[in-house]
Each structure stands twice: as structure tokens, then as C-alpha cells.
Amino acid sequence: PHIALVNLVLERRAGPELIQSEARPERIADEAERLLRDPERIETLRRDLAELRNRLGESGASSRAAREVAALLGEGRAA
């Protein structure tokens, strides 16, 4: 199972899950260094993030959801 949002949405490990005792400065630095030194890993992460953006859709989801709820509530009052 995953905890990081990117991994949850993509349903696979796209990025490290550094939680609790793993979220130490040296561990984070190690992960960043591994990424920066590996062009193939960078490209894979770019593809994964592009897929994430595609799955999440365009920005403004909260506003769109609020408008839909408001419209539904408005329809209920008219009845």
C-alpha cells in the first residue's frame, strides 16, 4: 500500500515514501541525489508526473465541485 498522493493516484510507486522515521534530512538528501544523478530516473519521474497531471485533470476541481453542489441545491429548492 502507498501513502504518498502521487503513488496513491498512480497506483504504483512513482516516488519514495519517506514517512515517520524515514523522513530524515540525510535520507531525503540521498533520494534527491539518486534522482539527480540518474537521467533515466528523471525521465521516468517526468512521465509519471505527466500521467498524474492527466489523471487529476485541470486545476479548479474544488470550484467546479462547489458549483455542481450549489446547482443541485438550487434545483432542490425549486421543486
Short mmCIF file of C-alpha atoms in Angstrom, two decimals:
data_model
loop_
_atom_site.label_atom_id
_atom_site.label_comp_id
_atom_site.label_asym_id
_atom_site.label_seq_id
_atom_site.Cartn_x
_atom_site.Cartn_y
_atom_site.Cartn_z
CA PRO A 1 0.00 0.00 0.00
CA HIS A 2 1.01 3.59 -0.60
CA ILE A 3 0.73 6.78 1.40
CA ALA A 4 2.17 9.47 -0.89
CA LEU A 5 -0.53 11.11 -3.01
CA VAL A 6 1.35 10.61 -6.28
CA ASN A 7 1.72 6.90 -5.56
CA LEU A 8 -1.91 6.53 -4.47
CA VAL A 9 -3.25 8.19 -7.61
CA LEU A 10 -0.93 6.29 -9.96
CA GLU A 11 -1.47 3.05 -8.02
CA ARG A 12 2.27 2.32 -8.09
CA ARG A 13 5.49 3.61 -6.57
CA ALA A 14 6.46 6.66 -8.60
CA GLY A 15 8.32 8.36 -5.78
CA PRO A 16 9.79 7.46 -2.43
CA GLU A 17 7.59 7.22 0.63
CA LEU A 18 9.66 8.80 3.36
CA ILE A 19 7.39 8.77 6.38
CA GLN A 20 7.99 8.93 10.10
CA SER A 21 11.50 7.68 10.93
CA GLU A 22 12.43 7.58 7.21
CA ALA A 23 11.81 11.33 6.78
CA ARG A 24 15.28 12.36 7.95
CA PRO A 25 17.36 15.06 6.22
CA GLU A 26 20.09 12.61 5.20
CA ARG A 27 17.55 10.13 3.78
CA ILE A 28 15.80 12.88 1.81
CA ALA A 29 19.18 14.11 0.53
CA ASP A 30 20.12 10.55 -0.52
CA GLU A 31 16.90 10.19 -2.51
CA ALA A 32 17.37 13.58 -4.16
CA GLU A 33 20.98 12.77 -5.06
CA ARG A 34 19.99 9.40 -6.53
CA LEU A 35 17.40 11.11 -8.69
CA LEU A 36 19.69 13.92 -9.84
CA ARG A 37 22.46 11.52 -10.84
CA ASP A 38 20.25 9.25 -12.94
CA PRO A 39 18.87 10.77 -16.19
CA GLU A 40 16.70 7.70 -16.83
CA ARG A 41 15.13 8.02 -13.40
CA ILE A 42 14.49 11.72 -14.02
CA GLU A 43 12.75 10.92 -17.30
CA THR A 44 10.64 8.23 -15.64
CA LEU A 45 9.61 10.68 -12.93
CA ARG A 46 8.69 13.27 -15.57
CA ARG A 47 6.47 10.73 -17.34
CA ASP A 48 4.90 9.68 -14.04
CA LEU A 49 4.16 13.30 -13.10
CA ALA A 50 2.67 13.97 -16.53
CA GLU A 51 0.40 10.95 -16.06
CA LEU A 52 -0.52 12.22 -12.59
CA ARG A 53 -1.45 15.63 -14.01
CA ASN A 54 -3.57 13.93 -16.65
CA ARG A 55 -5.39 11.77 -14.09
CA LEU A 56 -6.06 14.70 -11.78
CA GLY A 57 -7.42 16.90 -14.56
CA GLU A 58 -7.19 20.62 -14.88
CA SER A 59 -6.96 22.88 -11.86
CA GLY A 60 -10.05 24.28 -10.16
CA ALA A 61 -11.65 20.99 -9.12
CA SER A 62 -12.85 22.43 -5.81
CA SER A 63 -14.59 25.34 -7.55
CA ARG A 64 -16.21 23.06 -10.11
CA ALA A 65 -17.43 20.72 -7.36
CA ALA A 66 -18.83 23.64 -5.36
CA ARG A 67 -20.72 24.93 -8.41
CA GLU A 68 -22.20 21.48 -9.02
CA VAL A 69 -23.32 21.16 -5.41
CA ALA A 70 -24.78 24.68 -5.46
CA ALA A 71 -26.64 23.87 -8.68
CA LEU A 72 -28.04 20.67 -7.19
CA LEU A 73 -29.13 22.52 -4.05
CA GLY A 74 -30.74 25.20 -6.19
CA GLU A 75 -32.67 22.56 -8.13
CA GLY A 76 -33.93 21.10 -4.86
CA ARG A 77 -35.33 24.46 -3.74
CA ALA A 78 -37.23 24.99 -6.98
CA ALA A 79 -39.11 21.72 -6.58
#
